PDB file of C-alpha atoms and ligand atoms in Angstrom:
ATOM      1  CA  MET X   1      55.625 121.997 302.246  1.00 84.00           C
ATOM      2  CA  PRO X   2      54.696 118.215 301.345  1.00 94.00           C
ATOM      3  CA  VAL X   3      53.974 117.612 297.735  1.00 96.00           C
ATOM      4  CA  LEU X   4      51.370 115.042 298.481  1.00 97.00           C
ATOM      5  CA  SER X   5      49.386 114.905 301.824  1.00 97.00           C
ATOM      6  CA  ILE X   6      46.897 111.883 302.454  1.00 96.00           C
ATOM      7  CA  GLN X   7      44.411 112.117 304.969  1.00 96.00           C
ATOM      8  CA  SER X   8      42.350 109.079 306.128  1.00 96.00           C
ATOM      9  CA  ILE X   9      41.783 107.308 302.689  1.00 97.00           C
ATOM     10  CA  SER X  10      39.883 104.267 302.719  1.00 97.00           C
ATOM     11  CA  LYS X  11      38.695 102.140 299.865  1.00 97.00           C
ATOM     12  CA  SER X  12      37.103  98.787 299.207  1.00 96.00           C
ATOM     13  CA  TYR X  13      36.391  96.551 296.338  1.00 95.00           C
ATOM     14  CA  GLY X  14      33.265  94.705 297.489  1.00 92.00           C
ATOM     15  CA  ARG X  15      34.039  92.765 300.748  1.00 91.00           C
ATOM     16  CA  VAL X  16      37.914  93.622 300.054  1.00 93.00           C
ATOM     17  CA  GLN X  17      39.001  96.396 302.124  1.00 94.00           C
ATOM     18  CA  ALA X  18      42.232  97.610 300.047  1.00 95.00           C
ATOM     19  CA  LEU X  19      42.960 100.536 302.020  1.00 97.00           C
ATOM     20  CA  LYS X  20      42.113 101.472 305.859  1.00 97.00           C
ATOM     21  CA  ASN X  21      42.100 104.831 306.969  1.00 96.00           C
ATOM     22  CA  VAL X  22      45.701 105.555 305.491  1.00 97.00           C
ATOM     23  CA  ASN X  23      47.482 108.774 306.401  1.00 95.00           C
ATOM     24  CA  PHE X  24      50.921 110.345 305.465  1.00 93.00           C
ATOM     25  CA  GLU X  25      52.944 113.131 303.975  1.00 96.00           C
ATOM     26  CA  VAL X  26      55.475 112.900 301.115  1.00 97.00           C
ATOM     27  CA  PRO X  27      58.080 115.610 301.545  1.00 96.00           C
ATOM     28  CA  ALA X  28      59.447 117.689 298.516  1.00 96.00           C
ATOM     29  CA  GLY X  29      62.709 116.321 297.354  1.00 96.00           C
ATOM     30  CA  SER X  30      62.281 112.623 298.940  1.00 96.00           C
ATOM     31  CA  VAL X  31      62.307 109.412 297.289  1.00 96.00           C
ATOM     32  CA  TYR X  32      59.259 107.869 299.153  1.00 96.00           C
ATOM     33  CA  GLY X  33      59.112 104.147 299.082  1.00 95.00           C
ATOM     34  CA  ILE X  34      55.619 102.469 299.505  1.00 95.00           C
ATOM     35  CA  LEU X  35      56.596  98.914 300.683  1.00 91.00           C
ATOM     36  CA  GLY X  36      54.108  96.045 301.023  1.00 89.00           C
ATOM     37  CA  PRO X  37      53.527  92.323 300.376  1.00 87.00           C
ATOM     38  CA  ASN X  38      51.392  91.403 297.169  1.00 88.00           C
ATOM     39  CA  GLY X  39      47.723  92.663 297.626  1.00 90.00           C
ATOM     40  CA  SER X  40      48.573  95.148 300.503  1.00 92.00           C
ATOM     41  CA  GLY X  41      47.113  98.209 298.594  1.00 95.00           C
ATOM     42  CA  LYS X  42      50.116  99.736 297.000  1.00 95.00           C
ATOM     43  CA  THR X  43      48.447 100.175 293.448  1.00 94.00           C
ATOM     44  CA  THR X  44      45.126 101.140 294.848  1.00 96.00           C
ATOM     45  CA  LEU X  45      46.693 104.070 296.872  1.00 96.00           C
ATOM     46  CA  LEU X  46      48.555 105.367 293.828  1.00 96.00           C
ATOM     47  CA  ALA X  47      45.682 104.860 291.448  1.00 95.00           C
ATOM     48  CA  THR X  48      43.647 106.827 294.184  1.00 95.00           C
ATOM     49  CA  VAL X  49      46.054 109.828 294.528  1.00 95.00           C
ATOM     50  CA  LEU X  50      46.324 109.836 290.689  1.00 94.00           C
ATOM     51  CA  ASN X  51      42.765 110.251 290.353  1.00 91.00           C
ATOM     52  CA  VAL X  52      42.317 106.806 288.436  1.00 91.00           C
ATOM     53  CA  LEU X  53      40.407 105.324 291.383  1.00 93.00           C
ATOM     54  CA  LEU X  54      37.841 107.212 293.694  1.00 94.00           C
ATOM     55  CA  ALA X  55      38.391 106.712 297.423  1.00 95.00           C
ATOM     56  CA  ASP X  56      35.362 105.732 299.511  1.00 96.00           C
ATOM     57  CA  SER X  57      36.241 108.232 302.273  1.00 96.00           C
ATOM     58  CA  GLY X  58      39.422 110.565 303.062  1.00 96.00           C
ATOM     59  CA  SER X  59      40.873 112.965 300.754  1.00 95.00           C
ATOM     60  CA  TYR X  60      44.347 113.975 299.433  1.00 96.00           C
ATOM     61  CA  SER X  61      46.108 116.957 298.199  1.00 96.00           C
ATOM     62  CA  TRP X  62      48.994 117.756 295.866  1.00 96.00           C
ATOM     63  CA  PHE X  63      51.192 120.575 296.190  1.00 96.00           C
ATOM     64  CA  GLY X  64      49.578 122.315 299.101  1.00 93.00           C
ATOM     65  CA  GLY X  65      46.152 121.900 297.640  1.00 91.00           C
ATOM     66  CA  LEU X  66      46.476 122.921 293.844  1.00 91.00           C
ATOM     67  CA  PRO X  67      43.601 122.435 291.732  1.00 89.00           C
ATOM     68  CA  PRO X  68      43.626 118.933 290.216  1.00 85.00           C
ATOM     69  CA  ALA X  69      44.352 119.738 286.662  1.00 86.00           C
ATOM     70  CA  GLU X  70      47.246 121.878 287.558  1.00 89.00           C
ATOM     71  CA  ALA X  71      48.612 119.428 289.821  1.00 92.00           C
ATOM     72  CA  ARG X  72      48.448 116.653 287.275  1.00 90.00           C
ATOM     73  CA  ARG X  73      50.467 118.624 284.948  1.00 89.00           C
ATOM     74  CA  ARG X  74      53.332 118.678 287.605  1.00 94.00           C
ATOM     75  CA  ILE X  75      53.076 114.982 288.133  1.00 95.00           C
ATOM     76  CA  GLY X  76      54.406 112.117 285.895  1.00 94.00           C
ATOM     77  CA  SER X  77      53.323 108.845 286.464  1.00 93.00           C
ATOM     78  CA  LEU X  78      54.045 104.810 285.426  1.00 92.00           C
ATOM     79  CA  LEU X  79      51.147 102.854 287.124  1.00 89.00           C
ATOM     80  CA  GLU X  80      51.463 100.326 284.171  1.00 78.00           C
ATOM     81  CA  THR X  81      53.562  99.813 280.891  1.00 73.00           C
ATOM     82  CA  PRO X  82      52.212 102.280 278.181  1.00 74.00           C
ATOM     83  CA  ASN X  83      51.081 100.410 275.195  1.00 82.00           C
ATOM     84  CA  PHE X  84      54.060 101.383 272.789  1.00 93.00           C
ATOM     85  CA  TYR X  85      53.826 100.338 269.280  1.00 95.00           C
ATOM     86  CA  HIS X  86      56.120  97.565 268.511  1.00 95.00           C
ATOM     87  CA  TYR X  87      56.901  98.672 264.825  1.00 96.00           C
ATOM     88  CA  MET X  88      57.611 102.225 265.782  1.00 96.00           C
ATOM     89  CA  SER X  89      60.819 103.989 267.149  1.00 97.00           C
ATOM     90  CA  ALA X  90      61.384 105.053 270.770  1.00 96.00           C
ATOM     91  CA  TYR X  91      61.289 108.599 269.365  1.00 96.00           C
ATOM     92  CA  ASP X  92      58.080 108.338 267.659  1.00 95.00           C
ATOM     93  CA  ASN X  93      56.321 106.405 270.400  1.00 96.00           C
ATOM     94  CA  LEU X  94      57.229 109.264 272.824  1.00 95.00           C
ATOM     95  CA  GLY X  95      55.723 111.611 270.306  1.00 94.00           C
ATOM     96  CA  ILE X  96      52.092 109.552 270.476  1.00 93.00           C
ATOM     97  CA  THR X  97      52.473 109.792 274.210  1.00 90.00           C
ATOM     98  CA  ALA X  98      53.209 113.387 274.243  1.00 90.00           C
ATOM     99  CA  ALA X  99      50.325 114.071 271.887  1.00 90.00           C
ATOM    100  CA  ILE X 100      47.939 112.032 274.071  1.00 86.00           C
ATOM    101  CA  ARG X 101      48.813 113.681 277.226  1.00 82.00           C
ATOM    102  CA  GLN X 102      49.247 116.988 275.515  1.00 80.00           C
ATOM    103  CA  ARG X 103      52.851 117.488 277.148  1.00 79.00           C
ATOM    104  CA  GLY X 104      56.273 117.453 276.171  1.00 76.00           C
ATOM    105  CA  GLU X 105      56.145 116.987 272.565  1.00 76.00           C
ATOM    106  CA  GLY X 106      59.542 119.158 272.184  1.00 82.00           C
ATOM    107  CA  ASP X 107      61.091 117.253 275.444  1.00 89.00           C
ATOM    108  CA  ARG X 108      61.353 113.892 273.646  1.00 93.00           C
ATOM    109  CA  LEU X 109      65.218 114.109 273.009  1.00 94.00           C
ATOM    110  CA  ARG X 110      65.986 115.420 276.474  1.00 92.00           C
ATOM    111  CA  VAL X 111      63.792 112.597 277.968  1.00 93.00           C
ATOM    112  CA  LEU X 112      65.831 109.981 275.751  1.00 95.00           C
ATOM    113  CA  GLU X 113      69.003 111.250 276.917  1.00 93.00           C
ATOM    114  CA  GLN X 114      67.922 111.253 280.761  1.00 91.00           C
ATOM    115  CA  VAL X 115      66.993 107.463 280.288  1.00 92.00           C
ATOM    116  CA  GLY X 116      70.031 106.531 278.459  1.00 91.00           C
ATOM    117  CA  LEU X 117      68.173 105.819 275.128  1.00 94.00           C
ATOM    118  CA  LEU X 118      69.236 108.584 272.972  1.00 94.00           C
ATOM    119  CA  GLN X 119      71.602 106.354 270.989  1.00 95.00           C
ATOM    120  CA  ARG X 120      68.502 104.133 270.312  1.00 95.00           C
ATOM    121  CA  LYS X 121      66.207 106.814 269.527  1.00 94.00           C
ATOM    122  CA  ASP X 122      65.459 105.614 266.083  1.00 96.00           C
ATOM    123  CA  SER X 123      65.396 101.784 266.978  1.00 96.00           C
ATOM    124  CA  LYS X 124      61.964 100.040 266.772  1.00 96.00           C
ATOM    125  CA  PHE X 125      60.441  99.470 270.237  1.00 96.00           C
ATOM    126  CA  GLN X 126      60.527  95.781 269.647  1.00 95.00           C
ATOM    127  CA  THR X 127      64.125  95.464 269.396  1.00 96.00           C
ATOM    128  CA  PHE X 128      64.370  96.777 273.107  1.00 94.00           C
ATOM    129  CA  SER X 129      65.375  94.819 275.986  1.00 91.00           C
ATOM    130  CA  LEU X 130      62.903  94.673 278.952  1.00 88.00           C
ATOM    131  CA  GLY X 131      65.089  97.004 280.896  1.00 88.00           C
ATOM    132  CA  MET X 132      64.950  99.486 277.745  1.00 92.00           C
ATOM    133  CA  LYS X 133      61.379  99.263 277.507  1.00 92.00           C
ATOM    134  CA  GLN X 134      61.072 100.060 281.035  1.00 90.00           C
ATOM    135  CA  ARG X 135      63.306 103.049 280.841  1.00 92.00           C
ATOM    136  CA  LEU X 136      61.355 104.160 277.765  1.00 94.00           C
ATOM    137  CA  ALA X 137      58.168 103.971 279.949  1.00 94.00           C
ATOM    138  CA  ILE X 138      59.985 105.993 282.635  1.00 93.00           C
ATOM    139  CA  GLY X 139      60.906 108.463 279.969  1.00 93.00           C
ATOM    140  CA  ALA X 140      57.170 108.871 278.756  1.00 94.00           C
ATOM    141  CA  ALA X 141      56.366 109.620 282.429  1.00 93.00           C
ATOM    142  CA  LEU X 142      59.042 112.350 282.299  1.00 94.00           C
ATOM    143  CA  LEU X 143      57.920 114.239 279.444  1.00 93.00           C
ATOM    144  CA  GLY X 144      56.955 117.812 280.255  1.00 90.00           C
ATOM    145  CA  ARG X 145      59.589 117.851 283.257  1.00 91.00           C
ATOM    146  CA  PRO X 146      57.250 116.844 286.192  1.00 94.00           C
ATOM    147  CA  ASP X 147      58.183 117.806 289.600  1.00 96.00           C
ATOM    148  CA  VAL X 148      57.115 114.582 290.850  1.00 97.00           C
ATOM    149  CA  LEU X 149      57.233 110.961 289.383  1.00 97.00           C
ATOM    150  CA  VAL X 150      55.026 108.270 290.413  1.00 97.00           C
ATOM    151  CA  LEU X 151      56.187 104.610 289.799  1.00 95.00           C
ATOM    152  CA  ASP X 152      54.577 101.168 290.556  1.00 93.00           C
ATOM    153  CA  GLU X 153      56.863  98.365 290.775  1.00 90.00           C
ATOM    154  CA  PRO X 154      59.327  99.944 288.159  1.00 90.00           C
ATOM    155  CA  THR X 155      61.759  97.159 288.318  1.00 88.00           C
ATOM    156  CA  ASN X 156      59.212  94.017 288.103  1.00 84.00           C
ATOM    157  CA  GLY X 157      60.549  91.455 285.970  1.00 81.00           C
ATOM    158  CA  LEU X 158      63.984  92.943 285.337  1.00 84.00           C
ATOM    159  CA  ASP X 159      67.313  91.145 285.600  1.00 86.00           C
ATOM    160  CA  PRO X 160      69.818  92.527 288.008  1.00 87.00           C
ATOM    161  CA  VAL X 161      71.306  94.613 285.587  1.00 86.00           C
ATOM    162  CA  GLY X 162      67.850  96.274 284.513  1.00 85.00           C
ATOM    163  CA  ILE X 163      67.210  96.720 288.064  1.00 88.00           C
ATOM    164  CA  ALA X 164      70.465  98.409 289.133  1.00 89.00           C
ATOM    165  CA  GLU X 165      69.606 101.083 285.794  1.00 87.00           C
ATOM    166  CA  ILE X 166      66.641 101.956 287.363  1.00 89.00           C
ATOM    167  CA  ARG X 167      67.938 102.320 290.642  1.00 91.00           C
ATOM    168  CA  GLU X 168      70.702 104.734 289.483  1.00 91.00           C
ATOM    169  CA  LEU X 169      67.942 106.364 287.124  1.00 91.00           C
ATOM    170  CA  ILE X 170      66.071 107.275 290.048  1.00 94.00           C
ATOM    171  CA  LYS X 171      68.982 108.466 291.967  1.00 94.00           C
ATOM    172  CA  VAL X 172      69.814 110.776 289.293  1.00 93.00           C
ATOM    173  CA  LEU X 173      66.375 112.266 288.841  1.00 93.00           C
ATOM    174  CA  ASN X 174      66.053 112.806 292.434  1.00 95.00           C
ATOM    175  CA  LYS X 175      69.388 114.596 292.332  1.00 95.00           C
ATOM    176  CA  GLN X 176      68.075 116.739 289.951  1.00 92.00           C
ATOM    177  CA  GLY X 177      65.071 117.844 292.021  1.00 93.00           C
ATOM    178  CA  THR X 178      62.288 115.568 291.100  1.00 96.00           C
ATOM    179  CA  THR X 179      60.333 113.864 294.174  1.00 97.00           C
ATOM    180  CA  ILE X 180      59.665 110.160 293.520  1.00 97.00           C
ATOM    181  CA  ILE X 181      57.105 108.053 295.097  1.00 97.00           C
ATOM    182  CA  ILE X 182      57.675 104.344 294.268  1.00 95.00           C
ATOM    183  CA  ALA X 183      55.733 101.128 294.913  1.00 94.00           C
ATOM    184  CA  SER X 184      57.447  98.058 295.655  1.00 89.00           C
ATOM    185  CA  HIS X 185      57.456  94.841 297.231  1.00 82.00           C
ATOM    186  CA  GLN X 186      61.375  94.608 296.942  1.00 80.00           C
ATOM    187  CA  LEU X 187      63.042  95.657 300.268  1.00 80.00           C
ATOM    188  CA  ASP X 188      66.391  95.822 298.925  1.00 79.00           C
ATOM    189  CA  GLU X 189      64.981  98.337 296.380  1.00 77.00           C
ATOM    190  CA  ILE X 190      63.568 100.428 298.974  1.00 81.00           C
ATOM    191  CA  GLU X 191      66.463 100.317 301.424  1.00 82.00           C
ATOM    192  CA  LYS X 192      68.932 101.268 298.437  1.00 85.00           C
ATOM    193  CA  VAL X 193      67.272 104.332 296.909  1.00 91.00           C
ATOM    194  CA  CYS X 194      64.594 105.669 299.233  1.00 93.00           C
ATOM    195  CA  THR X 195      64.898 108.446 301.765  1.00 94.00           C
ATOM    196  CA  HIS X 196      61.178 107.558 303.364  1.00 94.00           C
ATOM    197  CA  VAL X 197      59.261 104.469 303.632  1.00 92.00           C
ATOM    198  CA  ALA X 198      55.664 103.557 304.133  1.00 94.00           C
ATOM    199  CA  ILE X 199      54.766  99.898 304.912  1.00 92.00           C
ATOM    200  CA  LEU X 200      51.534  98.747 304.333  1.00 94.00           C
ATOM    201  CA  LYS X 201      49.768  95.358 305.051  1.00 91.00           C
ATOM    202  CA  HIS X 202      46.300  94.309 304.186  1.00 92.00           C
ATOM    203  CA  GLY X 203      45.630  98.111 303.444  1.00 94.00           C
ATOM    204  CA  THR X 204      46.797  99.351 306.843  1.00 94.00           C
ATOM    205  CA  LEU X 205      49.822 101.601 307.247  1.00 94.00           C
ATOM    206  CA  LEU X 206      52.005  99.899 309.646  1.00 91.00           C
ATOM    207  CA  LEU X 207      55.034 102.393 309.762  1.00 89.00           C
ATOM    208  CA  ASN X 208      55.960 105.690 308.048  1.00 91.00           C
ATOM    209  CA  ARG X 209      59.409 107.316 308.563  1.00 89.00           C
ATOM    210  CA  PRO X 210      62.550 108.169 307.135  1.00 91.00           C
ATOM    211  CA  VAL X 211      64.688 105.172 306.127  1.00 87.00           C
ATOM    212  CA  ASP X 212      67.782 106.298 308.083  1.00 83.00           C
ATOM    213  CA  GLU X 213      65.547 106.381 311.239  1.00 82.00           C
ATOM    214  CA  VAL X 214      64.070 103.008 310.805  1.00 81.00           C
ATOM    215  CA  MET X 215      67.722 101.578 310.140  1.00 77.00           C
ATOM    216  CA  ARG X 216      68.867 103.423 313.238  1.00 73.00           C
ATOM    217  CA  SER X 217      66.053 101.855 315.257  1.00 71.00           C
ATOM    218  CA  GLU X 218      67.117  98.604 313.799  1.00 71.00           C
ATOM    219  CA  GLU X 219      70.593  98.653 315.367  1.00 80.00           C
ATOM    220  CA  GLN X 220      71.441  96.299 318.049  1.00 85.00           C
ATOM    221  CA  VAL X 221      74.346  95.982 320.541  1.00 91.00           C
ATOM    222  CA  GLU X 222      75.449  92.385 321.184  1.00 93.00           C
ATOM    223  CA  VAL X 223      77.226  91.844 324.778  1.00 95.00           C
ATOM    224  CA  MET X 224      78.771  89.151 326.501  1.00 95.00           C
ATOM    225  CA  ALA X 225      80.557  88.832 329.906  1.00 95.00           C
ATOM    226  CA  ALA X 226      81.908  86.039 332.191  1.00 94.00           C
ATOM    227  CA  ASP X 227      78.776  86.332 334.548  1.00 94.00           C
ATOM    228  CA  MET X 228      75.806  86.700 332.321  1.00 94.00           C
ATOM    229  CA  ALA X 229      73.295  86.723 335.050  1.00 93.00           C
ATOM    230  CA  GLU X 230      75.242  89.606 336.698  1.00 94.00           C
ATOM    231  CA  LEU X 231      75.569  91.472 333.125  1.00 95.00           C
ATOM    232  CA  LYS X 232      71.747  91.158 332.800  1.00 95.00           C
ATOM    233  CA  LYS X 233      71.156  92.489 336.279  1.00 95.00           C
ATOM    234  CA  VAL X 234      73.434  95.491 335.670  1.00 95.00           C
ATOM    235  CA  ILE X 235      72.419  96.317 332.090  1.00 94.00           C
ATOM    236  CA  SER X 236      68.794  96.084 332.928  1.00 94.00           C
ATOM    237  CA  GLU X 237      69.039  99.257 334.939  1.00 94.00           C
ATOM    238  CA  MET X 238      70.923 101.249 332.469  1.00 95.00           C
ATOM    239  CA  PRO X 239      69.251 104.263 331.564  1.00 93.00           C
ATOM    240  CA  GLY X 240      68.049 104.683 327.831  1.00 91.00           C
ATOM    241  CA  LEU X 241      68.045 100.938 327.305  1.00 92.00           C
ATOM    242  CA  THR X 242      64.888 100.152 325.300  1.00 89.00           C
ATOM    243  CA  THR X 243      65.138  96.297 325.025  1.00 90.00           C
ATOM    244  CA  ILE X 244      67.120  93.416 326.223  1.00 93.00           C
ATOM    245  CA  LYS X 245      66.965  89.978 324.772  1.00 91.00           C
ATOM    246  CA  ALA X 246      69.046  86.807 325.660  1.00 91.00           C
ATOM    247  CA  SER X 247      69.872  84.841 322.426  1.00 86.00           C
ATOM    248  CA  GLU X 248      72.154  82.119 321.997  1.00 86.00           C
ATOM    249  CA  GLY X 249      74.530  82.946 324.910  1.00 89.00           C
ATOM    250  CA  VAL X 250      74.607  86.619 324.354  1.00 93.00           C
ATOM    251  CA  LEU X 251      72.522  89.621 325.160  1.00 95.00           C
ATOM    252  CA  LEU X 252      71.042  91.757 322.459  1.00 92.00           C
ATOM    253  CA  LEU X 253      70.198  95.388 323.564  1.00 92.00           C
ATOM    254  CA  THR X 254      68.650  98.346 321.773  1.00 88.00           C
ATOM    255  CA  CYS X 255      68.768 101.619 323.067  1.00 87.00           C
ATOM    256  CA  GLU X 256      67.295 105.158 322.864  1.00 86.00           C
ATOM    257  CA  HIS X 257      68.763 107.374 319.776  1.00 80.00           C
ATOM    258  CA  GLY X 258      72.149 108.669 321.068  1.00 82.00           C
ATOM    259  CA  ILE X 259      73.305 105.923 323.204  1.00 86.00           C
ATOM    260  CA  GLY X 260      75.766 103.455 321.553  1.00 85.00           C
ATOM    261  CA  ALA X 261      78.229 100.955 322.127  1.00 89.00           C
ATOM    262  CA  ALA X 262      80.745 102.975 323.911  1.00 91.00           C
ATOM    263  CA  ASP X 263      78.051 104.107 326.490  1.00 93.00           C
ATOM    264  CA  ILE X 264      77.245 100.667 327.223  1.00 94.00           C
ATOM    265  CA  ASN X 265      80.826  99.640 327.630  1.00 94.00           C
ATOM    266  CA  GLU X 266      81.403 102.584 330.044  1.00 94.00           C
ATOM    267  CA  TYR X 267      78.367 101.897 332.005  1.00 95.00           C
ATOM    268  CA  CYS X 268      79.333  98.323 332.416  1.00 95.00           C
ATOM    269  CA  ILE X 269      82.683  98.955 333.731  1.00 94.00           C
ATOM    270  CA  LYS X 270      81.331 101.945 336.109  1.00 95.00           C
ATOM    271  CA  ASN X 271      79.111  98.987 337.474  1.00 95.00           C
ATOM    272  CA  GLY X 272      81.863  96.512 337.844  1.00 94.00           C
ATOM    273  CA  VAL X 273      81.019  94.304 334.680  1.00 94.00           C
ATOM    274  CA  VAL X 274      83.797  93.583 332.252  1.00 94.00           C
ATOM    275  CA  LEU X 275      82.403  92.958 328.785  1.00 95.00           C
ATOM    276  CA  SER X 276      84.101  89.875 327.002  1.00 95.00           C
ATOM    277  CA  GLN X 277      82.194  90.895 323.790  1.00 93.00           C
ATOM    278  CA  LEU X 278      80.628  94.175 322.507  1.00 94.00           C
ATOM    279  CA  MET X 279      79.502  94.171 318.855  1.00 90.00           C
ATOM    280  CA  LEU X 280      77.203  96.346 316.822  1.00 86.00           C
ATOM    281  CA  ARG X 281      74.704  94.476 315.041  1.00 82.00           C
ATOM    282  CA  LYS X 282      72.971  96.353 312.113  1.00 75.00           C
ATOM    283  CA  ARG X 283      69.640  94.757 310.950  1.00 71.00           C
ATOM    284  CA  SER X 284      68.206  95.298 307.471  1.00 72.00           C
ATOM    285  CA  LEU X 285      64.951  97.066 306.609  1.00 76.00           C
ATOM    286  CA  GLU X 286      63.964  93.511 305.765  1.00 75.00           C
ATOM    287  CA  SER X 287      64.210  92.377 309.442  1.00 74.00           C
ATOM    288  CA  LYS X 288      61.907  95.411 310.264  1.00 74.00           C
ATOM    289  CA  PHE X 289      59.418  94.508 307.532  1.00 78.00           C
ATOM    290  CA  MET X 290      59.142  90.803 308.570  1.00 76.00           C
ATOM    291  CA  GLU X 291      58.738  91.774 312.152  1.00 75.00           C
ATOM    292  CA  LEU X 292      56.033  94.409 311.318  1.00 75.00           C
ATOM    293  CA  THR X 293      54.093  92.244 308.627  1.00 75.00           C
ATOM    294  CA  ASN X 294      54.371  89.144 310.532  1.00 75.00           C
ATOM    295  CA  ALA X 295      53.159  90.332 313.560  1.00 62.00           C
ATOM    296  CA  GLN X 296      49.853  91.701 312.210  1.00 53.00           C
TER     297      GLN X 296
HETATM  298  P1  ATP E 301      50.901  93.667 294.150  1.00 72.07           P
HETATM  299  O1  ATP E 301      51.892  94.017 294.892  1.00 72.07           O
HETATM  300  O2  ATP E 301      50.384  92.579 294.117  1.00 72.07           O
HETATM  301  O3  ATP E 301      50.683  94.673 292.952  1.00 72.07           O
HETATM  302  P2  ATP E 301      49.375  95.829 295.758  1.00 72.07           P
HETATM  303  O4  ATP E 301      49.852  95.998 296.836  1.00 72.07           O
HETATM  304  O5  ATP E 301      49.434  96.837 294.617  1.00 72.07           O
HETATM  305  O6  ATP E 301      49.682  94.328 295.066  1.00 72.07           O
HETATM  306  P3  ATP E 301      46.449  96.245 295.142  1.00 72.07           P
HETATM  307  O7  ATP E 301      46.409  95.760 293.991  1.00 72.07           O
HETATM  308  O8  ATP E 301      46.184  97.746 295.356  1.00 72.07           O
HETATM  309  O9  ATP E 301      47.773  95.383 296.095  1.00 72.07           O
HETATM  310  O10 ATP E 301      45.282  95.217 296.070  1.00 72.07           O
HETATM  311  C1  ATP E 301      44.780  95.533 297.350  1.00 72.07           C
HETATM  312  C2  ATP E 301      43.625  94.482 297.590  1.00 72.07           C
HETATM  313  O11 ATP E 301      42.343  94.878 296.712  1.00 72.07           O
HETATM  314  C3  ATP E 301      43.954  93.063 297.079  1.00 72.07           C
HETATM  315  O12 ATP E 301      43.166  92.378 298.022  1.00 72.07           O
HETATM  316  C4  ATP E 301      43.318  92.919 295.562  1.00 72.07           C
HETATM  317  O13 ATP E 301      42.834  91.558 295.478  1.00 72.07           O
HETATM  318  C5  ATP E 301      42.149  93.993 295.829  1.00 72.07           C
HETATM  319  N1  ATP E 301      41.902  94.474 294.623  1.00 72.07           N
HETATM  320  C6  ATP E 301      42.405  95.202 293.568  1.00 72.07           C
HETATM  321  N2  ATP E 301      41.866  95.701 292.521  1.00 72.07           N
HETATM  322  C7  ATP E 301      40.646  94.957 292.662  1.00 72.07           C
HETATM  323  C8  ATP E 301      39.392  95.165 291.725  1.00 72.07           C
HETATM  324  N3  ATP E 301      39.556  95.777 290.427  1.00 72.07           N
HETATM  325  N4  ATP E 301      38.528  94.320 292.089  1.00 72.07           N
HETATM  326  C9  ATP E 301      38.431  93.681 293.395  1.00 72.07           C
HETATM  327  N5  ATP E 301      39.462  93.590 294.114  1.00 72.07           N
HETATM  328  C10 ATP E 301      40.633  94.224 293.788  1.00 72.07           C
END
């Protein structure tokens, strides 16, 4: 059962249509990345499913249709950094958050340990680095042991060390069973931690698939032979070939799932062409993202 199911959500701010008929499902146990350039609708989508904003049309359901108040108790979220008190300790700040949310007062030490701040629990918030502040904010979202964590741009403004710490934390939390929904415009982040990705542009969902499937579909095989015209003629007829493109003196091939470089080599030999070059090129999620977002 998906933890979140979104059906045909649309939302406008005056003349700006921030979400256009968005549909997707977040499987339990996934790290689900919502990727998109600035202004593509990521925050609007998260705010809508967290009931902070009202959609113009469409619907969503959490945990197969739990009543909203019950579902809310199972979700921890970080849409923007909470207003922590600068002169208070991490522990006391979490106490205030727990009291406001009526959740997790007795959970503070566990949460501080989870986000690596137990040793600093009595330090004032104002003495924390940006990365520590962000980890404390994630800690606040973890009060009460939510099943799902929703994070909007959790690494914004952090240095590489801070980014790596948040990434590790997301991986650990997910291993412990938390489903994580994360909005980001950092492709690298999505590629490294997410199991699934949805790509938004101008409020339209362009893609919604497991990350490894996207990466697999991005694999290309580069081939070359002494007689390139003959190679092109032969290879064009290979069953399972999906695209063929000439580029800088080589042919770039993409194939259906299950057909790889060895099959291409074998097919060429069988058809009288000896390859002088055969190489697998793995493209990044970035190339797919650029291809999709530039084409629209
Ligand atoms: P970013 O990566 O910059 O945070 P985003 O993908 O989260 O962007 P949104 O903040 O959801 O995108 O914005 C989607 C569109 O809706 C943008 O065109 C934005 O200008 C517009 N928008 C968002 N909030 C409002 C608002 N309160 N009033 C008017 N327009 C808004």
